[in-house]
């Protein structure tokens, strides 16, 4: 897997993340912690496209040496340049949330294969449709099965007899 910022590669995702954190001050887990799978794909591709074009993906400043640019920004005194340092740790969603970034900039980008959806699953409420697991039972039979189980539960709660 290729680093998002430089040409270094690593076979393990954990090692690649460590490299990006310690070498480029890029906390990949923090950046993607609340993003859906597709937004992560867009973010990764956005960063890769910008780096390829020699543009900092964080501040949009053209620089032929982005790795060094990121190191320089991180070493600025925070008391004087807090906004510049902060802007290099976060990319606003409106910059990368575009369908063009669903297409990889790198052939066989294995980093994209390692992404997981980080959004919390939605709970089904009373107005949510019944989701039946993929089985050999067709939907009418599944609804009959659900109804019979419901009637059995009512019979047990109601004294064990049905009329």
Short mmCIF file of N, CA and C in Angstrom, two decimals:
data_model
loop_
_atom_site.label_atom_id
_atom_site.label_comp_id
_atom_site.label_asym_id
_atom_site.label_seq_id
_atom_site.Cartn_x
_atom_site.Cartn_y
_atom_site.Cartn_z
N UNK A 1 0.84 -1.17 0.00
CA UNK A 1 0.00 0.00 0.00
C UNK A 1 0.89 1.23 0.00
N UNK A 2 0.48 2.20 -0.78
CA UNK A 2 1.25 3.42 -0.93
C UNK A 2 0.74 4.49 0.04
N UNK A 3 1.66 5.20 0.61
CA UNK A 3 1.34 6.32 1.50
C UNK A 3 0.52 7.37 0.74
N UNK A 4 -0.34 8.07 1.44
CA UNK A 4 -1.14 9.13 0.81
C UNK A 4 -0.29 10.34 0.44
N UNK A 5 0.80 10.55 1.14
CA UNK A 5 1.58 11.77 0.98
C UNK A 5 2.86 11.57 0.18
N UNK A 6 3.57 10.49 0.43
CA UNK A 6 4.85 10.27 -0.26
C UNK A 6 4.82 8.95 -1.02
N UNK A 7 5.96 8.53 -1.52
CA UNK A 7 6.03 7.30 -2.32
C UNK A 7 6.35 6.06 -1.51
N UNK A 8 6.45 6.17 -0.21
CA UNK A 8 6.72 5.01 0.63
C UNK A 8 5.57 4.02 0.53
N UNK A 9 5.91 2.75 0.61
CA UNK A 9 4.89 1.70 0.58
C UNK A 9 5.07 0.80 1.79
N UNK A 10 3.99 0.13 2.13
CA UNK A 10 4.02 -0.80 3.25
C UNK A 10 3.01 -1.89 2.98
N UNK A 11 3.30 -3.10 3.43
CA UNK A 11 2.39 -4.22 3.22
C UNK A 11 1.30 -4.30 4.26
N UNK A 12 1.48 -3.64 5.39
CA UNK A 12 0.50 -3.71 6.47
C UNK A 12 -0.13 -2.34 6.70
N UNK A 13 -1.44 -2.33 6.82
CA UNK A 13 -2.17 -1.09 7.02
C UNK A 13 -1.74 -0.39 8.30
N UNK A 14 -1.57 -1.11 9.37
CA UNK A 14 -1.19 -0.51 10.64
C UNK A 14 0.15 0.21 10.52
N UNK A 15 1.08 -0.39 9.79
CA UNK A 15 2.40 0.23 9.60
C UNK A 15 2.30 1.46 8.69
N UNK A 16 1.44 1.39 7.70
CA UNK A 16 1.24 2.55 6.83
C UNK A 16 0.65 3.72 7.61
N UNK A 17 -0.33 3.43 8.46
CA UNK A 17 -0.93 4.49 9.29
C UNK A 17 0.10 5.10 10.23
N UNK A 18 0.94 4.27 10.82
CA UNK A 18 2.00 4.79 11.70
C UNK A 18 2.95 5.69 10.91
N UNK A 19 3.32 5.24 9.72
CA UNK A 19 4.20 6.03 8.88
C UNK A 19 3.57 7.40 8.59
N UNK A 20 2.30 7.41 8.20
CA UNK A 20 1.64 8.68 7.87
C UNK A 20 1.54 9.58 9.10
N UNK A 21 1.32 8.99 10.26
CA UNK A 21 1.21 9.78 11.48
C UNK A 21 2.56 10.37 11.90
N UNK A 22 3.57 9.54 11.95
CA UNK A 22 4.87 10.00 12.47
C UNK A 22 5.69 10.77 11.44
N UNK A 23 5.53 10.44 10.19
CA UNK A 23 6.33 11.10 9.15
C UNK A 23 5.64 12.36 8.61
N UNK A 24 4.29 12.31 8.48
CA UNK A 24 3.56 13.41 7.85
C UNK A 24 2.54 14.07 8.76
N UNK A 25 2.46 13.61 10.01
CA UNK A 25 1.51 14.17 10.99
C UNK A 25 0.07 14.02 10.51
N UNK A 26 -0.20 12.96 9.79
CA UNK A 26 -1.53 12.70 9.25
C UNK A 26 -2.14 11.53 10.00
N UNK A 27 -3.14 11.81 10.81
CA UNK A 27 -3.82 10.76 11.58
C UNK A 27 -4.98 10.24 10.75
N UNK A 28 -4.71 9.18 10.01
CA UNK A 28 -5.70 8.63 9.08
C UNK A 28 -6.96 8.16 9.82
N UNK A 29 -6.78 7.51 10.96
CA UNK A 29 -7.94 7.03 11.72
C UNK A 29 -8.80 8.20 12.18
N UNK A 30 -8.18 9.26 12.64
CA UNK A 30 -8.94 10.44 13.08
C UNK A 30 -9.68 11.08 11.91
N UNK A 31 -9.02 11.16 10.78
CA UNK A 31 -9.65 11.78 9.60
C UNK A 31 -10.86 11.00 9.10
N UNK A 32 -10.82 9.69 9.25
CA UNK A 32 -11.87 8.85 8.68
C UNK A 32 -12.82 8.26 9.71
N UNK A 33 -12.65 8.61 10.98
CA UNK A 33 -13.40 7.95 12.06
C UNK A 33 -14.91 8.06 11.94
N UNK A 34 -15.42 9.11 11.35
CA UNK A 34 -16.88 9.26 11.28
C UNK A 34 -17.40 9.21 9.84
N UNK A 35 -16.57 8.78 8.92
CA UNK A 35 -16.96 8.79 7.51
C UNK A 35 -17.50 7.45 7.05
N UNK A 36 -18.46 7.51 6.18
CA UNK A 36 -18.95 6.28 5.54
C UNK A 36 -17.87 5.75 4.60
N UNK A 37 -18.06 4.54 4.15
CA UNK A 37 -17.09 3.93 3.24
C UNK A 37 -16.86 4.80 2.01
N UNK A 38 -17.94 5.26 1.38
CA UNK A 38 -17.80 6.03 0.14
C UNK A 38 -17.14 7.39 0.37
N UNK A 39 -17.40 7.99 1.50
CA UNK A 39 -16.72 9.26 1.80
C UNK A 39 -15.24 9.04 2.06
N UNK A 40 -14.89 7.92 2.65
CA UNK A 40 -13.48 7.59 2.84
C UNK A 40 -12.79 7.38 1.49
N UNK A 41 -13.47 6.69 0.58
CA UNK A 41 -12.92 6.49 -0.76
C UNK A 41 -12.69 7.84 -1.43
N UNK A 42 -13.67 8.72 -1.33
CA UNK A 42 -13.54 10.05 -1.93
C UNK A 42 -12.39 10.83 -1.30
N UNK A 43 -12.27 10.75 0.01
CA UNK A 43 -11.20 11.47 0.70
C UNK A 43 -9.82 10.96 0.27
N UNK A 44 -9.64 9.65 0.25
CA UNK A 44 -8.36 9.07 -0.16
C UNK A 44 -8.02 9.48 -1.59
N UNK A 45 -8.99 9.37 -2.48
CA UNK A 45 -8.73 9.72 -3.88
C UNK A 45 -8.49 11.22 -4.04
N UNK A 46 -9.22 12.02 -3.30
CA UNK A 46 -9.01 13.48 -3.33
C UNK A 46 -7.57 13.80 -2.94
N UNK A 47 -7.11 13.23 -1.83
CA UNK A 47 -5.74 13.49 -1.37
C UNK A 47 -4.73 13.03 -2.43
N UNK A 48 -4.95 11.85 -2.98
CA UNK A 48 -4.01 11.34 -3.99
C UNK A 48 -3.98 12.24 -5.23
N UNK A 49 -5.15 12.69 -5.68
CA UNK A 49 -5.19 13.58 -6.85
C UNK A 49 -4.44 14.88 -6.58
N UNK A 50 -4.67 15.46 -5.41
CA UNK A 50 -4.01 16.73 -5.08
C UNK A 50 -2.50 16.55 -4.97
N UNK A 51 -2.06 15.49 -4.32
CA UNK A 51 -0.63 15.24 -4.18
C UNK A 51 -0.01 15.05 -5.57
N UNK A 52 -0.70 14.32 -6.42
CA UNK A 52 -0.21 14.11 -7.79
C UNK A 52 -0.05 15.43 -8.53
N UNK A 53 -0.95 16.37 -8.27
CA UNK A 53 -0.90 17.69 -8.92
C UNK A 53 -0.02 18.69 -8.18
N UNK A 54 0.72 18.22 -7.18
CA UNK A 54 1.60 19.08 -6.37
C UNK A 54 0.86 20.22 -5.69
N UNK A 55 -0.31 19.88 -5.16
CA UNK A 55 -1.12 20.85 -4.41
C UNK A 55 -1.40 20.25 -3.05
N UNK A 56 -1.18 21.02 -2.01
CA UNK A 56 -1.46 20.54 -0.67
C UNK A 56 -2.97 20.29 -0.55
N UNK A 57 -3.38 19.07 -0.19
CA UNK A 57 -4.81 18.78 -0.08
C UNK A 57 -5.50 19.51 1.07
N UNK A 58 -4.70 20.05 1.99
CA UNK A 58 -5.26 20.73 3.16
C UNK A 58 -5.45 22.22 2.93
N UNK A 59 -4.42 22.87 2.38
CA UNK A 59 -4.49 24.33 2.24
C UNK A 59 -4.55 24.79 0.78
N UNK A 60 -4.41 23.88 -0.15
CA UNK A 60 -4.48 24.16 -1.60
C UNK A 60 -3.31 25.02 -2.09
N UNK A 61 -2.25 25.09 -1.35
CA UNK A 61 -1.07 25.82 -1.80
C UNK A 61 -0.24 24.91 -2.70
N UNK A 62 0.07 25.36 -3.91
CA UNK A 62 0.94 24.55 -4.78
C UNK A 62 2.34 24.43 -4.17
N UNK A 63 2.84 23.23 -4.16
CA UNK A 63 4.18 22.98 -3.62
C UNK A 63 4.68 21.66 -4.22
N UNK A 64 5.82 21.67 -4.89
CA UNK A 64 6.32 20.43 -5.48
C UNK A 64 6.82 19.42 -4.44
N UNK A 65 6.97 19.87 -3.19
CA UNK A 65 7.43 18.98 -2.12
C UNK A 65 6.42 18.98 -0.98
N UNK A 66 5.29 18.34 -1.20
CA UNK A 66 4.21 18.32 -0.21
C UNK A 66 4.66 17.68 1.11
N UNK A 67 5.40 16.57 1.11
CA UNK A 67 5.83 16.03 2.42
C UNK A 67 6.60 17.05 3.25
N UNK A 68 7.49 17.76 2.64
CA UNK A 68 8.24 18.78 3.38
C UNK A 68 7.33 19.95 3.78
N UNK A 69 6.41 20.31 2.93
CA UNK A 69 5.44 21.36 3.23
C UNK A 69 4.66 21.02 4.50
N UNK A 70 4.21 19.77 4.63
CA UNK A 70 3.44 19.36 5.81
C UNK A 70 4.30 19.39 7.07
N UNK A 71 5.53 18.99 6.95
CA UNK A 71 6.44 19.02 8.11
C UNK A 71 6.67 20.47 8.54
N UNK A 72 6.89 21.34 7.58
CA UNK A 72 7.13 22.76 7.88
C UNK A 72 5.94 23.36 8.60
N UNK A 73 4.75 23.09 8.11
CA UNK A 73 3.53 23.63 8.73
C UNK A 73 3.38 23.12 10.16
N UNK A 74 3.65 21.84 10.37
CA UNK A 74 3.49 21.26 11.71
C UNK A 74 4.49 21.84 12.71
N UNK A 75 5.61 22.30 12.23
CA UNK A 75 6.64 22.84 13.14
C UNK A 75 6.45 24.32 13.43
N UNK A 76 5.46 24.93 12.82
CA UNK A 76 5.20 26.35 13.12
C UNK A 76 4.73 26.47 14.56
N UNK A 77 5.09 27.55 15.24
CA UNK A 77 4.61 27.74 16.62
C UNK A 77 3.08 27.89 16.62
N UNK A 78 2.43 27.03 17.37
CA UNK A 78 0.96 27.05 17.38
C UNK A 78 0.40 28.37 17.89
N UNK A 79 1.11 29.01 18.76
CA UNK A 79 0.59 30.27 19.29
C UNK A 79 0.52 31.35 18.22
N UNK A 80 1.40 31.28 17.23
CA UNK A 80 1.40 32.28 16.17
C UNK A 80 0.55 31.88 14.97
N UNK A 81 0.52 30.59 14.68
CA UNK A 81 -0.12 30.13 13.45
C UNK A 81 -1.12 29.00 13.72
N UNK A 82 -1.89 29.12 14.75
CA UNK A 82 -2.82 28.05 15.12
C UNK A 82 -3.75 27.66 13.97
N UNK A 83 -4.26 28.61 13.23
CA UNK A 83 -5.18 28.30 12.12
C UNK A 83 -4.48 27.51 11.03
N UNK A 84 -3.23 27.85 10.69
CA UNK A 84 -2.51 27.13 9.64
C UNK A 84 -2.24 25.68 10.05
N UNK A 85 -1.85 25.49 11.31
CA UNK A 85 -1.56 24.14 11.79
C UNK A 85 -2.85 23.32 11.81
N UNK A 86 -3.92 23.90 12.33
CA UNK A 86 -5.19 23.18 12.39
C UNK A 86 -5.69 22.83 11.00
N UNK A 87 -5.55 23.73 10.06
CA UNK A 87 -6.07 23.47 8.71
C UNK A 87 -5.34 22.33 8.03
N UNK A 88 -4.18 21.95 8.52
CA UNK A 88 -3.43 20.84 7.94
C UNK A 88 -3.69 19.52 8.66
N UNK A 89 -4.72 19.49 9.45
CA UNK A 89 -5.13 18.25 10.11
C UNK A 89 -6.57 17.89 9.75
N UNK A 90 -7.19 18.69 8.91
CA UNK A 90 -8.61 18.52 8.60
C UNK A 90 -8.87 18.98 7.17
N UNK A 91 -9.69 18.21 6.45
CA UNK A 91 -10.11 18.61 5.11
C UNK A 91 -11.64 18.72 5.13
N UNK A 92 -12.18 19.88 4.84
CA UNK A 92 -13.64 20.03 4.83
C UNK A 92 -14.28 19.09 3.81
N UNK A 93 -15.41 18.53 4.20
CA UNK A 93 -16.09 17.55 3.37
C UNK A 93 -16.47 18.10 1.99
N UNK A 94 -16.79 19.38 1.91
CA UNK A 94 -17.23 19.93 0.63
C UNK A 94 -16.11 19.91 -0.42
N UNK A 95 -14.86 19.74 0.00
CA UNK A 95 -13.76 19.67 -0.97
C UNK A 95 -13.69 18.32 -1.67
N UNK A 96 -13.99 17.25 -0.95
CA UNK A 96 -13.83 15.92 -1.54
C UNK A 96 -15.14 15.19 -1.81
N UNK A 97 -16.26 15.71 -1.35
CA UNK A 97 -17.54 15.02 -1.53
C UNK A 97 -18.08 15.28 -2.94
N UNK A 98 -17.42 14.69 -3.90
CA UNK A 98 -17.76 14.85 -5.30
C UNK A 98 -17.60 13.48 -5.96
N UNK A 99 -18.50 13.14 -6.85
CA UNK A 99 -18.46 11.82 -7.49
C UNK A 99 -17.18 11.56 -8.27
N UNK A 100 -16.51 12.61 -8.71
CA UNK A 100 -15.27 12.40 -9.45
C UNK A 100 -14.22 11.70 -8.61
N UNK A 101 -14.32 11.82 -7.28
CA UNK A 101 -13.34 11.19 -6.40
C UNK A 101 -13.70 9.75 -6.03
N UNK A 102 -14.75 9.23 -6.63
CA UNK A 102 -15.04 7.81 -6.48
C UNK A 102 -14.12 6.97 -7.37
N UNK A 103 -13.47 7.63 -8.32
CA UNK A 103 -12.57 6.93 -9.25
C UNK A 103 -11.14 7.07 -8.77
N UNK A 104 -10.46 5.95 -8.59
CA UNK A 104 -9.11 5.99 -8.02
C UNK A 104 -8.11 6.72 -8.92
N UNK A 105 -7.21 7.40 -8.29
CA UNK A 105 -6.13 8.06 -9.02
C UNK A 105 -4.94 7.12 -9.17
N UNK A 106 -4.94 6.06 -8.39
CA UNK A 106 -3.83 5.11 -8.37
C UNK A 106 -4.36 3.74 -8.76
N UNK A 107 -3.73 3.12 -9.75
CA UNK A 107 -4.14 1.77 -10.14
C UNK A 107 -3.86 0.80 -8.99
N UNK A 108 -4.79 -0.10 -8.77
CA UNK A 108 -4.65 -1.11 -7.71
C UNK A 108 -4.32 -0.48 -6.36
N UNK A 109 -5.12 0.50 -5.97
CA UNK A 109 -4.91 1.18 -4.68
C UNK A 109 -5.44 0.28 -3.57
N UNK A 110 -4.53 -0.47 -2.95
CA UNK A 110 -4.93 -1.43 -1.92
C UNK A 110 -5.41 -0.75 -0.65
N UNK A 111 -5.07 0.50 -0.45
CA UNK A 111 -5.59 1.21 0.71
C UNK A 111 -7.11 1.28 0.64
N UNK A 112 -7.65 1.45 -0.55
CA UNK A 112 -9.11 1.49 -0.71
C UNK A 112 -9.76 0.17 -0.31
N UNK A 113 -9.04 -0.92 -0.47
CA UNK A 113 -9.58 -2.24 -0.10
C UNK A 113 -9.63 -2.43 1.41
N UNK A 114 -8.93 -1.61 2.15
CA UNK A 114 -8.86 -1.75 3.62
C UNK A 114 -9.84 -0.86 4.35
N UNK A 115 -10.59 -0.06 3.64
CA UNK A 115 -11.51 0.87 4.29
C UNK A 115 -12.74 0.15 4.80
N UNK A 116 -13.29 0.66 5.90
CA UNK A 116 -14.51 0.11 6.49
C UNK A 116 -15.48 1.25 6.74
N UNK A 117 -16.76 0.94 6.67
CA UNK A 117 -17.78 1.94 6.94
C UNK A 117 -17.77 2.25 8.44
N UNK A 118 -17.53 3.50 8.78
CA UNK A 118 -17.46 3.91 10.19
C UNK A 118 -18.73 4.57 10.69
N UNK A 119 -19.75 4.64 9.87
CA UNK A 119 -20.99 5.26 10.33
C UNK A 119 -21.77 4.26 11.16
N UNK A 120 -22.40 4.72 12.23
CA UNK A 120 -23.15 3.78 13.08
C UNK A 120 -24.37 3.24 12.33
N UNK A 121 -24.67 1.96 12.55
CA UNK A 121 -25.85 1.41 11.88
C UNK A 121 -27.11 2.08 12.38
N UNK A 122 -28.07 2.24 11.50
CA UNK A 122 -29.34 2.85 11.90
C UNK A 122 -30.21 1.78 12.52
N UNK A 123 -30.92 2.15 13.57
CA UNK A 123 -31.81 1.19 14.22
C UNK A 123 -33.14 1.19 13.50
N UNK A 124 -33.75 0.02 13.45
CA UNK A 124 -35.04 -0.05 12.77
C UNK A 124 -36.13 0.34 13.75
N UNK A 125 -36.96 1.23 13.33
CA UNK A 125 -38.07 1.70 14.15
C UNK A 125 -39.37 1.09 13.68
N UNK A 126 -40.50 1.55 14.24
CA UNK A 126 -41.78 0.97 13.88
C UNK A 126 -42.15 1.20 12.41
N UNK A 127 -41.63 2.26 11.80
CA UNK A 127 -41.99 2.52 10.41
C UNK A 127 -40.93 2.01 9.43
N UNK A 128 -39.94 1.26 9.95
CA UNK A 128 -38.92 0.69 9.09
C UNK A 128 -39.43 -0.63 8.52
N UNK A 129 -39.09 -0.95 7.28
CA UNK A 129 -39.56 -2.21 6.69
C UNK A 129 -38.88 -3.40 7.35
N UNK A 130 -39.58 -4.52 7.33
CA UNK A 130 -39.03 -5.76 7.86
C UNK A 130 -37.93 -6.23 6.93
N UNK A 131 -36.74 -6.48 7.48
CA UNK A 131 -35.63 -6.97 6.68
C UNK A 131 -35.42 -8.43 7.04
N UNK A 132 -35.55 -9.27 6.04
CA UNK A 132 -35.45 -10.70 6.24
C UNK A 132 -34.11 -11.16 5.68
N UNK A 133 -33.35 -11.95 6.45
CA UNK A 133 -32.07 -12.42 5.94
C UNK A 133 -32.25 -13.24 4.67
N UNK A 134 -31.21 -13.28 3.86
CA UNK A 134 -31.23 -14.02 2.60
C UNK A 134 -31.31 -15.51 2.90
N UNK A 135 -32.47 -16.10 2.70
CA UNK A 135 -32.68 -17.52 2.94
C UNK A 135 -33.44 -18.10 1.76
N UNK A 136 -33.76 -19.39 1.85
CA UNK A 136 -34.53 -20.04 0.80
C UNK A 136 -36.03 -19.81 0.97
N UNK A 137 -36.44 -19.18 2.07
CA UNK A 137 -37.85 -18.92 2.33
C UNK A 137 -38.28 -17.71 1.52
N UNK A 138 -39.37 -17.83 0.76
CA UNK A 138 -39.80 -16.64 0.04
C UNK A 138 -40.56 -15.72 1.00
N UNK A 139 -40.79 -14.50 0.60
CA UNK A 139 -41.34 -13.49 1.50
C UNK A 139 -42.71 -13.87 2.07
N UNK A 140 -43.66 -14.36 1.27
CA UNK A 140 -44.95 -14.72 1.89
C UNK A 140 -44.78 -15.78 2.98
N UNK A 141 -43.91 -16.79 2.75
CA UNK A 141 -43.69 -17.83 3.77
C UNK A 141 -43.02 -17.23 5.01
N UNK A 142 -42.12 -16.30 4.80
CA UNK A 142 -41.44 -15.67 5.93
C UNK A 142 -42.44 -14.87 6.77
N UNK A 143 -43.35 -14.16 6.13
CA UNK A 143 -44.36 -13.40 6.87
C UNK A 143 -45.29 -14.35 7.64
N UNK A 144 -45.66 -15.50 7.04
CA UNK A 144 -46.47 -16.50 7.74
C UNK A 144 -45.71 -17.02 8.96
N UNK A 145 -44.42 -17.30 8.78
CA UNK A 145 -43.60 -17.79 9.88
C UNK A 145 -43.54 -16.76 11.00
N UNK A 146 -43.34 -15.49 10.65
CA UNK A 146 -43.29 -14.43 11.64
C UNK A 146 -44.63 -14.32 12.37
N UNK A 147 -45.74 -14.41 11.65
CA UNK A 147 -47.06 -14.32 12.24
C UNK A 147 -47.30 -15.50 13.19
N UNK A 148 -46.91 -16.71 12.78
CA UNK A 148 -47.13 -17.87 13.64
C UNK A 148 -46.29 -17.76 14.92
N UNK A 149 -45.06 -17.25 14.82
CA UNK A 149 -44.23 -17.06 16.01
C UNK A 149 -44.84 -16.01 16.93
N UNK A 150 -45.40 -14.96 16.34
CA UNK A 150 -46.04 -13.92 17.13
C UNK A 150 -47.25 -14.49 17.87
N UNK A 151 -48.04 -15.31 17.19
CA UNK A 151 -49.21 -15.93 17.83
C UNK A 151 -48.79 -16.88 18.94
N UNK A 152 -47.70 -17.62 18.74
CA UNK A 152 -47.20 -18.52 19.78
C UNK A 152 -46.79 -17.74 21.02
N UNK A 153 -46.11 -16.59 20.81
CA UNK A 153 -45.68 -15.78 21.96
C UNK A 153 -46.89 -15.24 22.71
N UNK A 154 -47.92 -14.80 21.98
CA UNK A 154 -49.12 -14.29 22.62
C UNK A 154 -49.82 -15.38 23.40
N UNK A 155 -49.81 -16.60 22.87
CA UNK A 155 -50.45 -17.70 23.55
C UNK A 155 -49.75 -18.01 24.88
N UNK A 156 -48.43 -17.96 24.89
CA UNK A 156 -47.66 -18.24 26.11
C UNK A 156 -47.91 -17.13 27.12
N UNK A 157 -47.89 -15.86 26.69
CA UNK A 157 -48.10 -14.74 27.59
C UNK A 157 -49.55 -14.73 28.07
N UNK A 158 -50.48 -15.09 27.22
CA UNK A 158 -51.90 -15.03 27.56
C UNK A 158 -52.41 -16.25 28.33
N UNK A 159 -51.56 -17.11 28.81
CA UNK A 159 -52.01 -18.23 29.64
C UNK A 159 -51.78 -19.57 29.00
N UNK A 160 -51.23 -19.59 27.80
CA UNK A 160 -50.87 -20.86 27.17
C UNK A 160 -51.97 -21.49 26.37
N UNK A 161 -53.14 -20.86 26.27
CA UNK A 161 -54.20 -21.47 25.47
C UNK A 161 -54.59 -20.54 24.35
N UNK A 162 -54.98 -21.12 23.26
CA UNK A 162 -55.49 -20.33 22.13
C UNK A 162 -56.86 -20.86 21.79
N UNK A 163 -57.72 -19.99 21.32
CA UNK A 163 -59.07 -20.42 20.96
C UNK A 163 -59.32 -20.16 19.51
#
